[in-house]
Short mmCIF file of C-alpha atoms in Angstrom, two decimals:
data_model
loop_
_atom_site.label_atom_id
_atom_site.label_comp_id
_atom_site.label_asym_id
_atom_site.label_seq_id
_atom_site.Cartn_x
_atom_site.Cartn_y
_atom_site.Cartn_z
CA MET A 1 73.63 -25.20 3.94
CA THR A 2 72.70 -21.64 4.85
CA ASP A 3 74.61 -21.12 8.11
CA ARG A 4 76.79 -18.23 6.94
CA LEU A 5 73.96 -16.64 4.98
CA SER A 6 71.50 -17.03 7.87
CA ALA A 7 73.97 -15.49 10.31
CA PHE A 8 74.37 -12.52 7.99
CA GLY A 9 70.59 -12.36 7.68
CA GLU A 10 70.20 -12.11 11.46
CA GLN A 11 72.72 -9.30 11.54
CA ALA A 12 71.28 -7.38 8.61
CA GLY A 13 67.63 -8.15 9.26
CA PHE A 14 66.67 -10.37 6.34
CA ILE A 15 65.18 -13.84 6.28
CA VAL A 16 66.62 -16.89 4.53
CA THR A 17 64.36 -19.67 3.28
CA VAL A 18 65.07 -22.80 1.27
CA ASP A 19 62.49 -24.47 -0.96
CA SER A 20 63.11 -27.72 -2.80
CA ASP A 21 65.53 -26.16 -5.25
CA ILE A 22 65.44 -22.40 -4.51
CA VAL A 23 67.35 -20.51 -1.84
CA ARG A 24 65.94 -17.11 -1.11
CA ALA A 25 66.91 -14.09 1.04
CA THR A 26 63.87 -11.89 1.74
CA GLY A 27 63.87 -8.35 3.12
CA VAL A 28 67.48 -7.60 2.23
CA PRO A 29 68.17 -3.89 2.85
CA CYS A 30 69.15 -2.29 -0.44
CA LEU A 31 69.46 0.98 -2.30
CA LEU A 32 66.80 1.51 -4.95
CA ALA A 33 66.88 4.02 -7.79
CA GLY A 34 67.66 7.51 -6.53
CA GLY A 35 69.44 6.21 -3.43
CA VAL A 36 66.18 5.38 -1.64
CA VAL A 37 66.54 2.67 1.01
CA GLY A 38 64.29 -0.31 0.41
CA THR A 39 64.35 -4.06 0.58
CA CYS A 40 64.69 -6.77 -2.00
CA THR A 41 64.50 -10.50 -2.40
CA VAL A 42 67.56 -12.29 -3.77
CA GLU A 43 67.10 -15.83 -5.02
CA THR A 44 68.71 -18.52 -7.09
CA SER A 45 68.07 -22.14 -7.99
CA PHE A 46 70.29 -25.01 -6.95
CA ASP A 47 70.91 -28.69 -7.54
CA PRO A 48 69.59 -30.54 -4.44
CA ALA A 49 72.30 -33.19 -4.80
CA SER A 50 75.35 -30.92 -5.00
CA LEU A 51 73.77 -27.75 -3.49
CA LYS A 52 75.56 -25.83 -6.22
CA PRO A 53 73.69 -23.03 -8.02
CA THR A 54 72.06 -23.74 -11.36
CA ASP A 55 70.94 -21.43 -14.15
CA GLN A 56 67.19 -22.08 -13.69
CA THR A 57 66.70 -18.86 -11.77
CA GLY A 58 68.76 -15.91 -12.86
CA GLY A 59 69.60 -17.17 -16.32
CA ALA A 60 73.20 -18.09 -15.51
CA VAL A 61 74.91 -20.25 -12.88
CA HIS A 62 76.43 -17.27 -11.16
CA ALA A 63 73.37 -14.98 -11.58
CA VAL A 64 70.47 -14.24 -9.25
CA LYS A 65 66.95 -12.88 -9.53
CA ILE A 66 66.32 -9.62 -7.64
CA THR A 67 62.78 -8.52 -6.76
CA VAL A 68 62.56 -5.03 -5.24
CA SER A 69 60.07 -3.75 -2.65
CA GLU A 70 58.88 -0.81 -4.72
CA GLU A 71 58.01 -0.56 -8.38
CA CYS A 72 60.69 1.48 -10.09
CA ASP A 73 63.26 -0.05 -12.44
CA GLY A 74 63.74 -3.41 -10.76
CA LEU A 75 67.42 -2.73 -10.02
CA VAL A 76 69.52 -2.34 -6.87
CA TYR A 77 72.30 0.22 -6.66
CA HIS A 78 75.74 1.01 -5.28
CA ALA A 79 76.15 4.12 -3.12
CA ASP A 80 77.71 5.92 -6.10
CA GLY A 81 74.51 5.52 -8.10
CA ASN A 82 75.66 2.73 -10.42
CA ALA A 83 73.52 -0.38 -10.66
CA ILE A 84 74.90 -3.47 -8.93
CA GLY A 85 75.90 -6.32 -11.25
CA ASN A 86 75.46 -6.83 -14.94
CA HIS A 87 71.86 -6.59 -16.00
CA LEU A 88 70.74 -9.79 -17.74
CA GLY A 89 66.98 -9.33 -17.87
CA GLY A 90 63.86 -8.22 -16.04
CA ASP A 91 60.59 -6.34 -16.42
CA GLY A 92 62.12 -2.90 -15.87
CA LYS A 93 59.82 -2.37 -12.90
CA THR A 94 59.96 -4.84 -10.05
CA TRP A 95 62.53 -7.50 -10.86
CA SER A 96 65.73 -8.16 -12.71
CA THR A 97 68.33 -10.85 -13.17
CA ILE A 98 71.87 -9.73 -12.52
CA SER A 99 75.26 -11.35 -12.43
CA ILE A 100 78.43 -10.60 -10.53
CA ARG A 101 81.26 -12.93 -11.41
CA LYS A 102 83.42 -14.23 -8.62
CA GLY A 103 87.17 -13.93 -9.09
CA SER A 104 88.78 -12.34 -12.10
CA GLN A 105 86.86 -11.80 -15.30
CA HIS A 106 88.96 -14.29 -17.23
CA SER A 107 89.14 -17.01 -14.60
CA PRO A 108 85.93 -16.87 -12.62
CA GLU A 109 85.61 -19.03 -9.53
CA GLU A 110 82.65 -21.22 -8.74
CA ASP A 111 80.58 -20.65 -5.63
CA LEU A 112 80.68 -23.68 -3.34
CA SER A 113 76.91 -23.55 -2.89
CA ALA A 114 73.86 -21.54 -3.88
CA SER A 115 73.84 -20.17 -0.34
CA ASP A 116 77.40 -18.90 -0.79
CA LEU A 117 76.33 -17.22 -4.00
CA ILE A 118 73.39 -15.45 -2.32
CA HIS A 119 75.69 -14.45 0.55
CA ARG A 120 78.11 -12.88 -1.92
CA TYR A 121 75.34 -10.80 -3.53
CA ALA A 122 73.76 -9.88 -0.21
CA LYS A 123 77.09 -8.53 1.06
CA GLN A 124 77.34 -6.16 -1.91
CA ILE A 125 73.70 -5.10 -1.73
CA VAL A 126 73.70 -4.49 2.04
CA GLY A 127 77.18 -2.95 1.86
CA ALA A 128 75.86 -0.33 -0.54
CA VAL A 129 73.27 0.75 2.06
CA SER A 130 76.00 1.12 4.64
CA ALA A 131 78.29 2.96 2.22
CA ALA A 132 75.52 5.43 1.49
CA GLY A 133 75.55 6.43 5.17
CA TYR A 134 72.57 4.38 6.25
CA SER A 135 74.41 2.09 8.63
CA GLU A 136 71.55 2.36 11.08
CA ALA A 137 69.30 0.73 8.48
CA ILE A 138 71.25 -2.44 8.96
CA SER A 139 71.84 -2.46 12.69
CA PHE A 140 68.23 -1.41 13.34
CA THR A 141 66.83 -4.23 11.30
CA GLY A 142 68.29 -6.67 13.81
CA PRO A 143 66.31 -7.98 16.77
CA GLY A 144 65.43 -4.54 18.28
CA ALA A 145 61.83 -3.84 19.15
CA PHE A 146 60.28 -5.11 15.96
CA LYS A 147 59.55 -8.52 14.52
CA ILE A 148 59.75 -7.21 10.97
CA PRO A 149 62.77 -5.58 9.30
CA ASN A 150 62.83 -1.94 10.34
CA THR A 151 63.79 -0.36 7.06
CA PHE A 152 61.60 2.64 7.90
CA GLU A 153 64.00 4.53 10.15
CA ALA A 154 66.73 4.75 7.53
CA ARG A 155 64.31 5.67 4.75
CA ALA A 156 62.82 8.38 6.91
CA ALA A 157 66.24 9.39 8.30
CA ILE A 158 64.90 9.44 11.86
CA GLY A 159 67.14 6.80 13.46
CA PRO A 160 69.28 9.34 15.38
CA VAL A 161 66.11 11.24 16.37
CA GLN A 162 64.54 8.10 17.80
CA ASP A 163 67.73 7.12 19.63
CA ARG A 164 66.49 9.48 22.34
CA ILE A 165 63.56 7.23 23.20
CA ARG A 166 64.87 3.80 22.22
CA SER A 167 65.32 2.63 25.82
CA GLN A 168 62.14 4.23 27.13
CA HIS A 169 59.43 2.31 29.03
CA ILE A 170 56.01 3.76 28.25
CA ALA A 171 52.73 3.25 30.11
CA ILE A 172 49.42 3.80 28.32
CA ILE A 173 46.79 4.21 31.02
CA GLY A 174 43.35 3.59 29.57
CA LEU A 175 42.69 1.80 26.29
CA GLY A 176 39.52 3.54 25.16
CA GLY A 177 39.25 5.26 21.81
CA THR A 178 42.20 7.58 22.44
CA GLY A 179 44.45 5.12 24.29
CA ALA A 180 44.10 2.53 21.53
CA TYR A 181 45.28 5.05 18.95
CA VAL A 182 48.15 6.09 21.23
CA LEU A 183 49.18 2.43 21.28
CA ASP A 184 48.91 2.23 17.50
CA LEU A 185 51.36 5.15 17.17
CA ILE A 186 53.73 4.27 20.01
CA ALA A 187 53.92 0.63 18.83
CA LYS A 188 55.52 1.97 15.66
CA THR A 189 58.30 3.71 17.58
CA PRO A 190 61.35 1.76 18.82
CA VAL A 191 60.66 2.27 22.55
CA ALA A 192 61.77 -0.71 24.60
CA GLU A 193 58.56 -1.45 26.50
CA ILE A 194 54.89 -0.51 26.27
CA HIS A 195 52.73 -1.26 29.31
CA LEU A 196 48.98 -1.33 28.77
CA LEU A 197 46.73 -0.64 31.76
CA ASP A 198 42.98 -1.15 31.62
CA SER A 199 40.58 -3.47 33.39
CA ASP A 200 37.69 -3.19 30.92
CA VAL A 201 36.61 -5.77 28.37
CA VAL A 202 36.18 -5.11 24.65
CA GLY A 203 32.68 -4.18 23.57
CA TRP A 204 31.42 -4.06 20.00
CA HIS A 205 31.10 -0.28 20.30
CA ASN A 206 34.84 -0.06 21.10
CA LEU A 207 35.70 -1.60 17.74
CA MET A 208 33.80 1.16 15.95
CA ARG A 209 36.41 3.67 17.05
CA ALA A 210 39.51 1.52 17.37
CA PRO A 211 42.43 1.68 14.94
CA GLY A 212 42.33 -0.91 12.17
CA ALA A 213 39.72 -3.65 12.07
CA PRO A 214 39.34 -6.91 13.98
CA THR A 215 40.26 -10.12 12.19
CA THR A 216 37.68 -12.83 11.63
CA GLU A 217 39.33 -14.84 14.42
CA GLU A 218 39.16 -11.88 16.81
CA ILE A 219 35.46 -11.39 16.06
CA GLU A 220 34.84 -15.08 16.76
CA SER A 221 36.73 -14.77 20.07
CA LEU A 222 34.58 -11.80 21.01
CA ARG A 223 31.39 -13.70 20.14
CA LYS A 224 32.45 -16.57 22.38
CA GLY A 225 33.12 -14.52 25.47
CA CYS A 226 34.68 -11.61 27.21
CA LEU A 227 38.07 -10.41 26.08
CA ARG A 228 39.99 -7.84 28.05
CA LYS A 229 41.13 -4.77 26.15
CA VAL A 230 44.73 -5.24 27.26
CA ASP A 231 44.74 -8.81 25.95
CA TYR A 232 42.99 -7.90 22.69
CA TYR A 233 45.48 -5.15 21.88
CA HIS A 234 48.47 -7.12 23.14
CA ARG A 235 47.64 -9.97 20.74
CA LYS A 236 46.91 -7.56 17.93
CA TYR A 237 50.33 -5.93 18.08
CA ASP A 238 52.32 -8.93 19.29
CA SER A 239 52.96 -10.14 15.76
CA TYR A 240 54.51 -6.80 14.95
CA ARG A 241 56.79 -5.94 17.85
CA GLU A 242 58.29 -7.05 21.13
CA GLY A 243 57.87 -5.47 24.54
CA ILE A 244 54.10 -4.99 24.89
CA HIS A 245 52.91 -5.95 28.37
CA PRO A 246 49.20 -6.20 29.28
CA HIS A 247 48.11 -5.27 32.83
CA PRO A 248 44.39 -5.75 33.53
CA VAL A 249 44.52 -3.55 36.61
CA ARG A 250 41.92 -1.11 37.90
CA VAL A 251 43.69 2.22 37.72
CA ASP A 252 41.26 3.71 40.24
CA SER A 253 42.55 1.28 42.85
CA PRO A 254 45.36 3.05 44.76
CA SER A 255 46.97 -0.20 45.84
CA ALA A 256 46.88 -1.83 42.40
CA PHE A 257 48.22 1.21 40.61
CA ALA A 258 50.94 1.89 43.20
CA GLU A 259 51.97 -1.77 43.00
CA PHE A 260 52.24 -1.54 39.24
CA LEU A 261 54.44 1.58 39.43
CA SER A 262 56.69 0.01 42.05
CA GLU A 263 57.25 -3.06 39.91
CA HIS A 264 57.74 -1.35 36.54
CA PRO A 265 60.20 1.50 35.98
CA ILE A 266 58.06 3.66 33.71
CA GLY A 267 59.82 6.52 31.95
CA TYR A 268 56.78 8.20 30.43
CA ALA A 269 53.02 7.79 30.74
CA PHE A 270 50.07 8.62 28.53
CA VAL A 271 46.87 9.10 30.53
CA CYS A 272 43.73 8.48 28.49
CA ILE A 273 41.00 7.93 31.04
CA ASP A 274 37.46 9.23 31.48
CA GLN A 275 36.57 11.63 34.19
CA ARG A 276 33.05 12.69 33.55
CA THR A 277 31.08 10.74 36.10
CA ASP A 278 32.19 12.51 39.23
CA GLY A 279 33.44 16.02 39.75
CA ASP A 280 35.74 14.75 42.48
CA SER A 281 36.83 11.59 40.72
CA PRO A 282 39.01 9.29 42.80
CA ARG A 283 40.48 7.98 39.55
CA GLN A 284 41.97 11.38 38.84
CA ASP A 285 43.56 11.49 42.25
CA VAL A 286 44.91 7.97 42.06
CA VAL A 287 46.47 8.16 38.62
CA TYR A 288 47.73 11.72 38.55
CA SER A 289 48.86 11.77 42.19
CA ALA A 290 50.71 8.48 41.82
CA LEU A 291 52.47 9.60 38.65
CA SER A 292 53.49 12.88 40.30
CA ALA A 293 54.67 11.09 43.45
CA ALA A 294 56.72 8.66 41.36
CA GLU A 295 58.11 11.63 39.39
CA ILE A 296 57.02 10.13 36.09
CA PRO A 297 56.43 12.70 33.34
CA PHE A 298 53.07 12.23 31.70
CA ILE A 299 50.81 13.51 28.98
CA ASP A 300 47.09 13.68 29.55
CA SER A 301 44.57 13.63 26.74
CA GLY A 302 40.86 14.24 26.92
CA VAL A 303 37.97 14.97 24.61
CA SER A 304 34.76 16.91 25.20
CA ILE A 305 32.11 16.68 22.52
CA THR A 306 28.66 18.19 22.87
CA LEU A 307 25.70 17.40 20.66
CA ASP A 308 24.27 20.75 19.64
CA GLY A 309 21.08 20.09 17.71
CA HIS A 310 22.11 17.93 14.78
CA ALA A 311 25.81 18.78 14.85
CA VAL A 312 28.57 18.49 17.38
CA SER A 313 31.08 20.92 18.83
CA GLY A 314 33.96 20.22 21.13
CA VAL A 315 37.58 20.23 22.00
CA VAL A 316 40.62 17.99 22.39
CA THR A 317 42.75 18.95 25.39
CA THR A 318 46.38 17.82 25.56
CA SER A 319 48.64 18.65 28.47
CA PHE A 320 52.12 17.75 29.67
CA TYR A 321 53.35 17.40 33.26
CA ALA A 322 57.02 17.33 34.19
CA PRO A 323 58.22 14.85 36.85
CA GLY A 324 56.65 15.74 40.19
CA SER A 325 54.49 18.54 38.79
CA LEU A 326 51.13 19.12 40.47
CA THR A 327 49.88 21.56 37.82
CA TRP A 328 47.38 18.93 36.71
CA LYS A 329 45.23 19.71 39.74
CA ASP A 330 43.96 22.91 38.13
CA ALA A 331 44.62 22.26 34.49
CA ILE A 332 42.85 19.01 33.70
CA PRO A 333 39.09 19.53 33.35
CA ASN A 334 37.14 17.66 35.98
CA ALA A 335 33.46 18.43 35.81
CA ARG A 336 30.02 17.08 35.08
CA VAL A 337 26.76 18.56 33.92
CA GLU A 338 23.69 17.86 36.00
CA GLY A 339 20.09 18.25 34.97
CA ASN A 340 18.45 17.81 31.59
CA LEU A 341 21.26 16.49 29.43
CA PRO A 342 20.28 15.90 25.81
CA GLY A 343 23.58 17.37 24.61
CA TYR A 344 25.82 15.44 26.99
CA ARG A 345 25.54 11.75 26.23
CA ASN A 346 29.12 10.59 25.93
CA VAL A 347 29.29 11.67 22.29
CA GLN A 348 32.37 10.11 20.70
CA LEU A 349 33.88 10.05 17.25
CA PRO A 350 36.81 7.92 16.04
CA GLU A 351 38.56 10.70 14.14
CA VAL A 352 38.53 12.87 17.25
CA ASN A 353 40.09 10.02 19.24
CA ALA A 354 42.71 9.56 16.52
CA LEU A 355 43.47 13.29 16.59
CA ALA A 356 43.68 13.29 20.40
CA ALA A 357 46.16 10.41 20.26
CA SER A 358 48.20 12.08 17.53
CA LEU A 359 48.41 15.33 19.48
CA ALA A 360 49.46 13.43 22.61
CA VAL A 361 52.17 11.49 20.78
CA MET A 362 53.35 14.67 19.05
CA GLU A 363 53.62 16.34 22.45
CA TRP A 364 55.67 13.37 23.67
CA ARG A 365 57.98 13.71 20.66
CA ARG A 366 58.35 17.43 21.39
CA ARG A 367 59.03 16.90 25.07
CA THR A 368 61.60 14.19 24.39
CA GLU A 369 63.43 16.47 21.97
CA GLN A 370 62.51 14.46 18.91
CA TYR A 371 60.82 17.60 17.60
CA VAL A 372 62.24 21.08 17.66
CA SER A 373 60.33 22.83 20.43
CA LYS A 374 59.46 26.50 20.26
CA SER A 375 56.70 26.64 22.83
CA ALA A 376 56.79 26.40 26.61
CA SER A 377 53.05 25.96 26.88
CA PHE A 378 52.13 22.86 28.86
CA LEU A 379 48.54 22.69 27.63
CA HIS A 380 46.85 23.18 24.31
CA LYS A 381 43.41 22.69 22.88
CA PHE A 382 42.17 21.88 19.42
CA ARG A 383 38.66 23.13 18.81
CA LEU A 384 36.53 21.23 16.33
CA GLU A 385 34.53 24.28 15.27
CA THR A 386 37.28 26.67 14.28
CA PRO A 387 39.45 24.52 13.76
CA ARG A 388 42.67 25.65 15.40
CA ILE A 389 45.05 25.12 18.27
CA ILE A 390 44.80 27.35 21.32
CA ASP A 391 47.51 27.13 23.96
CA ALA A 392 47.62 28.08 27.60
CA GLY A 393 50.37 30.62 27.02
CA MET B 1 22.51 41.77 32.95
CA ASN B 2 23.44 45.36 32.21
CA GLY B 3 27.16 45.82 31.85
CA ASP B 4 29.99 47.27 29.88
CA THR B 5 31.16 44.43 27.75
CA GLN B 6 29.17 41.95 25.70
CA ILE B 7 30.74 38.51 25.73
CA TYR B 8 29.55 35.10 24.54
CA VAL B 9 29.57 31.99 26.69
CA SER B 10 29.02 28.79 24.74
CA GLY B 11 27.49 30.89 21.98
CA ARG B 12 25.08 32.80 24.21
CA GLU B 13 25.28 36.57 24.78
CA TYR B 14 26.00 38.02 28.19
CA LYS B 15 27.02 41.46 29.41
CA VAL B 16 29.62 41.82 32.11
CA LEU B 17 30.77 44.81 34.11
CA GLY B 18 34.24 46.01 33.24
CA HIS B 19 36.78 44.34 31.01
CA VAL B 20 38.11 41.53 33.13
CA VAL B 21 36.40 38.23 33.93
CA GLY B 22 37.55 35.27 35.99
CA TYR B 23 37.24 31.52 35.59
CA ASP B 24 34.63 31.12 38.34
CA GLN B 25 32.59 33.93 36.83
CA ILE B 26 32.40 32.19 33.45
CA VAL B 27 31.20 28.96 35.08
CA LYS B 28 28.62 30.95 37.01
CA ILE B 29 27.46 32.70 33.83
CA TRP B 30 27.23 29.36 31.99
CA ASN B 31 25.01 27.99 34.76
CA GLU B 32 22.88 31.13 34.70
CA LEU B 33 22.45 30.96 30.92
CA HIS B 34 21.47 27.27 31.10
CA ALA B 35 19.25 27.47 34.18
CA ALA B 36 16.05 27.47 32.09
CA GLU B 37 17.13 24.13 30.61
CA ASN B 38 17.90 22.76 34.05
CA LYS B 39 21.59 22.27 33.22
CA HIS B 40 24.21 22.92 35.83
CA ILE B 41 27.97 22.40 35.74
CA ILE B 42 29.63 21.04 38.85
CA GLY B 43 33.41 20.98 39.09
CA THR B 44 36.05 22.56 36.89
CA PRO B 45 35.27 22.45 33.16
CA GLY B 46 37.75 23.32 30.43
CA ILE B 47 37.42 26.95 29.25
CA ASP B 48 39.05 28.71 26.34
CA TYR B 49 38.32 32.00 24.63
CA GLU B 50 38.68 33.80 21.34
CA ASN B 51 38.91 37.53 20.88
CA GLY B 52 38.64 37.50 17.14
CA ARG B 53 42.37 37.93 16.81
CA LYS B 54 44.48 34.81 17.02
CA GLU B 55 47.13 36.26 19.32
CA LYS B 56 44.43 37.07 21.86
CA ASP B 57 43.05 33.55 22.05
CA GLY B 58 43.85 31.48 25.07
CA VAL B 59 42.94 29.01 27.77
CA LEU B 60 41.35 30.19 31.00
CA LEU B 61 42.39 28.01 33.93
CA PRO B 62 40.77 27.88 37.39
CA GLY B 63 41.66 30.90 39.52
CA LYS B 64 42.76 32.95 36.53
CA PHE B 65 41.36 36.11 34.94
CA VAL B 66 41.34 37.41 31.39
CA GLU B 67 40.79 40.75 29.74
CA VAL B 68 37.73 40.83 27.50
CA GLN B 69 36.30 43.09 24.82
CA ASP B 70 32.98 43.18 23.02
CA GLY B 71 32.64 39.91 21.18
CA THR B 72 35.05 37.84 23.27
CA SER B 73 33.72 34.30 23.03
CA PHE B 74 34.19 31.64 25.70
CA SER B 75 33.81 27.94 25.10
CA VAL B 76 33.03 25.83 28.13
CA ASP B 77 33.67 22.09 27.87
CA PRO B 78 32.55 20.07 30.84
CA GLU B 79 33.70 16.62 29.74
CA HIS B 80 37.16 15.13 29.61
CA VAL B 81 36.89 11.61 28.28
CA SER B 82 38.97 9.22 26.27
#
């Protein structure tokens, strides 16, 4: 009974469900008070025998109940600022019942089914979003990268900005504290593919500085045995978006990393790996050299925190390398401290990882022309003590 | 230790000759200042500096030199982890 409505739902990004005597469209893009883009649920009751709408929901045979995504006045609007339909009732905040007669006022037509009635309302409600200039709100809520309606881009007016990276394939190399936050941020952009590279397993300590919190089921899985980081994060974000690919490869293995790059056309890479164990780390050579050789632009992020008595000091270093650049050889810190090391014990803090990831993603936005760029500096540092950004000039 | 310009390296005072210092020199000074604690940096740490005025702050990369004045403060960060 909902073929036409469901087809429209696929196009406009809303979901159609049918209960015993209620047909409901959920996540319908709409204009809320003030012209803000939101979503709403449109529902009506029907007679299971005839499938025709009834007056149980909406208050009239040709009326529907609207529930909006944000508390305001409970109404949905045309692009010209007038409310859609005749207001029949509601709480003045989150829901209302409205009616739009079909046909002329004096000889209204009946809808063939409740689904037809919802379709008729949905067309007006979605059409208002398009008429207000938010056509991308509708096309972007289709299949795209996400498994939920993407009403965000239109609300935030960043659809055209993000068009620049929509087809991009991203690699996140290293899923420690910083890499996990990079994933959290990149997963919320409409890039086509996100490749996760890490061969480590999740430890309890990792969860203390990871974005969000593990579910009860995830904790049980971790209690039962080893879970690779790439699989943990892939599952965690899989319900939310398409295009996340886990690769449990050792990035310090030249053959494994080169094989990965040859098989996956990566457009941009985030490098979030440790290099504190060896001043001449082979991992640095493998990852950075391979990315340069493959002419893949990349952003490197690293944190240095030192315990100084009972407080910490440190820095977040973010740097960008154009395709083929070898500047990383001098720019990326690569050292270790030998001797008595009470201050150097792999001190880590989740907010510093989150900041490092944010700075890296912001640099990516700047380098991909999503941000206005007024600096040519390829490297900058955020010091915890000051706090301020220092760039390499 | 006698010199023209008093700088700070990781919060510790040091006097250098003249008004220009290089990356390798700062690493050497850091190691000298931490020798009593048996700490020694190997490799190329991250270094940045502040001159008290924002426009004079910057990052000192390997092989590079920077002009200093009394009070110029260098931060040396050996780690680069994720």
